[in-house]
Short mmCIF file of C-alpha atoms in Angstrom, two decimals:
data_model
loop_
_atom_site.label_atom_id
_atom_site.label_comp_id
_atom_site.label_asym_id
_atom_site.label_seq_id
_atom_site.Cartn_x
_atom_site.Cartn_y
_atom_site.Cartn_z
CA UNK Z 1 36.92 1.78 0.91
CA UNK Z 2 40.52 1.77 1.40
CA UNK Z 3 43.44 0.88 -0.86
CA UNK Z 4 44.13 -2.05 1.13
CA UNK Z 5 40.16 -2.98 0.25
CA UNK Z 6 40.22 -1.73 -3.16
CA UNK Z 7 42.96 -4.13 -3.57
CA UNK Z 8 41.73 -7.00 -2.33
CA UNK Z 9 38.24 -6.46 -3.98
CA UNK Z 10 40.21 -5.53 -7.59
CA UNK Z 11 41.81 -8.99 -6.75
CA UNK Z 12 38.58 -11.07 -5.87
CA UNK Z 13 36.75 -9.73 -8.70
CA UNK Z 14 39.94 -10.93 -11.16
CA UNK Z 15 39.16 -14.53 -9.73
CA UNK Z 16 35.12 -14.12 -10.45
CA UNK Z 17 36.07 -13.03 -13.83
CA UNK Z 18 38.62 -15.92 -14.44
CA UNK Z 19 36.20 -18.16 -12.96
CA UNK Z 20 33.44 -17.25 -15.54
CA UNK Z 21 35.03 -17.10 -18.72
CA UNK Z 22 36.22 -21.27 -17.34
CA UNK Z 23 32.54 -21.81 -16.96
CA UNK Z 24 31.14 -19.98 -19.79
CA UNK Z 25 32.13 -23.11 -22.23
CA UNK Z 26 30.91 -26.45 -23.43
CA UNK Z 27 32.75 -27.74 -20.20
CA UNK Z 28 30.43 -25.64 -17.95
CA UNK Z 29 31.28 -26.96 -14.27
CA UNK Z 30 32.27 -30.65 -13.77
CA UNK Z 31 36.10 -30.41 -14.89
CA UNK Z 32 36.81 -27.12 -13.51
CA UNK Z 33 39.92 -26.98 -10.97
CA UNK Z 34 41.21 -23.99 -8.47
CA UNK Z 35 44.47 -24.77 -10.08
CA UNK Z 36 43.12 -23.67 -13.24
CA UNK Z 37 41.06 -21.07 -11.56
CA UNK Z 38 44.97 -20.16 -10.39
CA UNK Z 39 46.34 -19.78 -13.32
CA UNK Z 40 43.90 -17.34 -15.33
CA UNK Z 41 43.48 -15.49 -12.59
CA UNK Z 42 47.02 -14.47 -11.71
CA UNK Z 43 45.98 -15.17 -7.82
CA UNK Z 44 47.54 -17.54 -6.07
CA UNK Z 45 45.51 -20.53 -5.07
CA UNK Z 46 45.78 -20.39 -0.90
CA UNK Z 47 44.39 -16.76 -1.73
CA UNK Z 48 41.55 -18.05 -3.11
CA UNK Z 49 40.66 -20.37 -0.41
CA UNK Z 50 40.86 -16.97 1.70
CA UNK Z 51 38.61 -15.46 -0.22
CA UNK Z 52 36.12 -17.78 -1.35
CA UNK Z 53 36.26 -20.72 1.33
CA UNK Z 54 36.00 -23.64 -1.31
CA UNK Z 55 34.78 -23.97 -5.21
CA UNK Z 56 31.09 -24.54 -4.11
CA UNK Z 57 31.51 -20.93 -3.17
CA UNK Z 58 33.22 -19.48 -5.40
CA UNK Z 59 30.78 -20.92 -8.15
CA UNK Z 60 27.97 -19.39 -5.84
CA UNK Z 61 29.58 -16.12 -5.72
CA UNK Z 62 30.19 -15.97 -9.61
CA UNK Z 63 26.34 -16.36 -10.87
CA UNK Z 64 25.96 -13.93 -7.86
CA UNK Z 65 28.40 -11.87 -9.67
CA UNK Z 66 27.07 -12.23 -13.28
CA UNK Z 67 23.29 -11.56 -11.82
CA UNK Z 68 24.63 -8.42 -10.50
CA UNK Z 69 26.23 -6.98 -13.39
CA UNK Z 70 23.05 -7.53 -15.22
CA UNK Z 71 21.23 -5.44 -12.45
CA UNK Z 72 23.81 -2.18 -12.57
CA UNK Z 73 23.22 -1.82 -15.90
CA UNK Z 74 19.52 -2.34 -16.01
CA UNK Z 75 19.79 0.50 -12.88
CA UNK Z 76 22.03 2.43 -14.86
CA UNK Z 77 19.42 2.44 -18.07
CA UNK Z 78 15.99 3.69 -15.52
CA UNK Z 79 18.63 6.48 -13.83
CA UNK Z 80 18.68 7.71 -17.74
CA UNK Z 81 14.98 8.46 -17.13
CA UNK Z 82 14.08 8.15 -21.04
CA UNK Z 83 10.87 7.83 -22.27
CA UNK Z 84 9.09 4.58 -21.46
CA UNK Z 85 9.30 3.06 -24.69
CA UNK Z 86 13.02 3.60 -24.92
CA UNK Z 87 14.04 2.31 -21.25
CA UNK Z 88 11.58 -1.11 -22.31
CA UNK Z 89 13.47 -1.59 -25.30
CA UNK Z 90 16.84 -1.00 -23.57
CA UNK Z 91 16.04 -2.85 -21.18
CA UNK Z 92 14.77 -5.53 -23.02
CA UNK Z 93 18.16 -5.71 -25.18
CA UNK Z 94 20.15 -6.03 -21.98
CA UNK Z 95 18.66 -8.97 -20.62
CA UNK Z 96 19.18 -10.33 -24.21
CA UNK Z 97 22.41 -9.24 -24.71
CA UNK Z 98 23.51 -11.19 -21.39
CA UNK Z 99 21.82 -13.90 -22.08
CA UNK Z 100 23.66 -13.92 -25.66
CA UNK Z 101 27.38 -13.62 -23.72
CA UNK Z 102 26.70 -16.72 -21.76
CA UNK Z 103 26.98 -20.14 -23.20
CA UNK Z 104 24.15 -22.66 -22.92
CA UNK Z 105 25.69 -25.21 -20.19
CA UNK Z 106 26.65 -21.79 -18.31
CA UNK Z 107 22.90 -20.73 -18.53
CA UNK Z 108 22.03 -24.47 -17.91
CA UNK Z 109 24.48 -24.48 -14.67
CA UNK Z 110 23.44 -21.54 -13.23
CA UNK Z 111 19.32 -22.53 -13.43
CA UNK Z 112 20.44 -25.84 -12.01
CA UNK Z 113 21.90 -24.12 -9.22
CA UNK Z 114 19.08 -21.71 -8.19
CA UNK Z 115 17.02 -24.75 -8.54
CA UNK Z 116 18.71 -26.90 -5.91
CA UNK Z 117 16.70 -27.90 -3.35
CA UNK Z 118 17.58 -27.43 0.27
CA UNK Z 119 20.22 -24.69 -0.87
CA UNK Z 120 18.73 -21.76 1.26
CA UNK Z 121 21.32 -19.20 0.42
CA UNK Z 122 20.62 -19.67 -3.33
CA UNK Z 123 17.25 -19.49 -3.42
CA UNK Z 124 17.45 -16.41 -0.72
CA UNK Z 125 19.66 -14.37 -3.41
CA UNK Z 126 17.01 -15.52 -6.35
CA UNK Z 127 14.38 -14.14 -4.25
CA UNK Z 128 16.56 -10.94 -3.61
CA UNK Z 129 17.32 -10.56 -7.47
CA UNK Z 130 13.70 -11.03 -7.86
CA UNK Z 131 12.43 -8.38 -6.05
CA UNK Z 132 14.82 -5.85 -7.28
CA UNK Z 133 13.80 -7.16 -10.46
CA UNK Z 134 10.61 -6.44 -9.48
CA UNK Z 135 10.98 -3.22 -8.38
CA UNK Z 136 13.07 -1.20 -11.21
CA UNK Z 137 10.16 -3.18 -13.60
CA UNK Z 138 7.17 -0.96 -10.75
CA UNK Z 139 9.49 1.93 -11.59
CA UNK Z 140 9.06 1.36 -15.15
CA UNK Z 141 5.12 0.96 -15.63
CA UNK Z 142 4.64 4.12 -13.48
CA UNK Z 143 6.54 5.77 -15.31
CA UNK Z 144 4.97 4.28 -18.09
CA UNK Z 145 1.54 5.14 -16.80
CA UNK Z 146 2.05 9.11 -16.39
CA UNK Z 147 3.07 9.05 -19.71
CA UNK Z 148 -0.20 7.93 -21.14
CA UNK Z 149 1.97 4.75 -22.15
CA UNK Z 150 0.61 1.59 -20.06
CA UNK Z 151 -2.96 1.15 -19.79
CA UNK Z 152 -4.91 2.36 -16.01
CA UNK Z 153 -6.89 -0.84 -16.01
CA UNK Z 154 -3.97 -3.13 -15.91
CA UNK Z 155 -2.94 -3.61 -12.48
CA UNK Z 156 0.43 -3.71 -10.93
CA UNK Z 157 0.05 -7.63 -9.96
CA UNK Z 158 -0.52 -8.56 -13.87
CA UNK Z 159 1.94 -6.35 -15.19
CA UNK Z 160 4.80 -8.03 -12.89
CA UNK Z 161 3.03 -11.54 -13.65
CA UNK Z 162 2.96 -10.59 -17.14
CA UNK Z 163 6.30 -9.55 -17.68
CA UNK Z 164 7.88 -12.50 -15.62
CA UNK Z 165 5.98 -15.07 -18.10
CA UNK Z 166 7.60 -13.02 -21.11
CA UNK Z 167 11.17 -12.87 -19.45
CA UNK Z 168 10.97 -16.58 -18.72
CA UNK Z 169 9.89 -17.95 -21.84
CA UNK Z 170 12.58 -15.63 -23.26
CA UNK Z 171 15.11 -16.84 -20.81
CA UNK Z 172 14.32 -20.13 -22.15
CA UNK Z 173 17.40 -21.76 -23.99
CA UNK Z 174 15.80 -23.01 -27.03
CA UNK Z 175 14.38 -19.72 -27.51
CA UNK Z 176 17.05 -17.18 -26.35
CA UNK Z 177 19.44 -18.37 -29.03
CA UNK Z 178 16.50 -17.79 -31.88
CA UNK Z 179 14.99 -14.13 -30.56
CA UNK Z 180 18.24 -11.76 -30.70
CA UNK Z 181 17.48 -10.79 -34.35
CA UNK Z 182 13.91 -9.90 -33.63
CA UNK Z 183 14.64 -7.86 -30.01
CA UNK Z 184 12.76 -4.96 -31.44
CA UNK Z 185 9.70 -6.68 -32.71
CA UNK Z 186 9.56 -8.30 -29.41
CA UNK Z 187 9.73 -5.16 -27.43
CA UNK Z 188 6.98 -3.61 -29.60
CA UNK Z 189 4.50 -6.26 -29.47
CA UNK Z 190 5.02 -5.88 -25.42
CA UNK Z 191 4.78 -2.05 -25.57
CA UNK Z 192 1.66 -2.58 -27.72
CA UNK Z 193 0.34 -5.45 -25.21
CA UNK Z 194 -0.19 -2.98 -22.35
CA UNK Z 195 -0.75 0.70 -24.37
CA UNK Z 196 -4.26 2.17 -23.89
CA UNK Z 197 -6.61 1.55 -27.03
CA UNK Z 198 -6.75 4.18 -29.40
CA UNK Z 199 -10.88 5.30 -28.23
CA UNK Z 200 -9.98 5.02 -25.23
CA UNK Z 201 -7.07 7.36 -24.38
CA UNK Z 202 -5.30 6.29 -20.71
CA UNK Z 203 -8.62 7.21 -18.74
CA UNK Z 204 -10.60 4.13 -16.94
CA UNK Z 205 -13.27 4.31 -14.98
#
């Protein structure tokens, strides 16, 4: 990447942030304007038009944003390659911890927006996150597995379904609020939900 591009991405990425913190409040969505999009961004608003097209987009491109951030840093904790109880519970207290940054019409806005129907791009880049999602979670019970952690007879289909009915009751808004005081407990009943029983060490026939 050049300056030039390191510029212009620096730039974009000021208008994503601007954009979020205006839709991370009670107001969510329906009264935002580019001219206020203008103004806490310190980018002028023909520049954003360049960049983004129109607000549809830009709105599309900031959940794309926020979903990415969450994914570095869950990358960022399995590149640690800590034990497999650590990297759950880190990883558990990520998702957490960005769910507990975003306000509940945000949350409310962007589910309402991966939900639309017809809107093939969206539901494309949910499928995208999903996978990844998907895959640094494989990562984790193999790892998990080798270390005598996760027991053999649980397959790699449950574990994925399992884990994606914990994250989304979790990710529910009535319940998000409520669990941040008890992330640990939560982690350890999962870590105990899938560890070998005692007599039976990690061998399965």
């Amino acid at each position: 990447m050049n300056g030039f591009e390191k510029r212009t991405q620096a730039k974009k990425n000021q208008v994503l942030e601007a954009t979020f913190n205006l839709m991370n409040t009670d107001a969510g969505l329906e009264n935002l304007t580019m001219d206020e999009i203008a103004e806490n961004s310190k980018v002028g608003k023909t520049t954003i038009f360049k960049y983004f097209g129109n607000k549809e987009n830009l709105i599309h491109e900031v959940f794309k944003y926020f979903l990415n951030k969450m994914g570095e840093t869950a990358r960022g904790i399995m590149a640690e390659n800590k034990p497999f109880e650590e990297t759950l519970i880190a990883m558990s207290q990520n998702k957490i911890h960005y769910l507990d940054k975003i306000n509940k019409k945000f949350y409310l806005d962007l589910m309402d927006f991966f939900t639309k129907k017809g809107d093939d791009g969206l539901s494309l880049m949910m499928q995208q996150f999903a996978k990844e999602s998907f895959s640094i979670m494989l990562d984790l019970f193999h790892r998990g597995r080798k270390e005598g952690k996760v027991d053999l007879k649980y397959s790699d289909e449950f574990l994925l379904l399992y884990f994606q009915a914990l994250v989304e009751g979790i990710s529910s808004p009535q319940i998000y609020e409520k669990i941040i005081p008890y992330t640990a407990q939560w982690t350890e009943l999962m870590i105990k939900g899938i560890a070998p029983s005692p007599q039976s060490g990690s061998t399965h026939k």
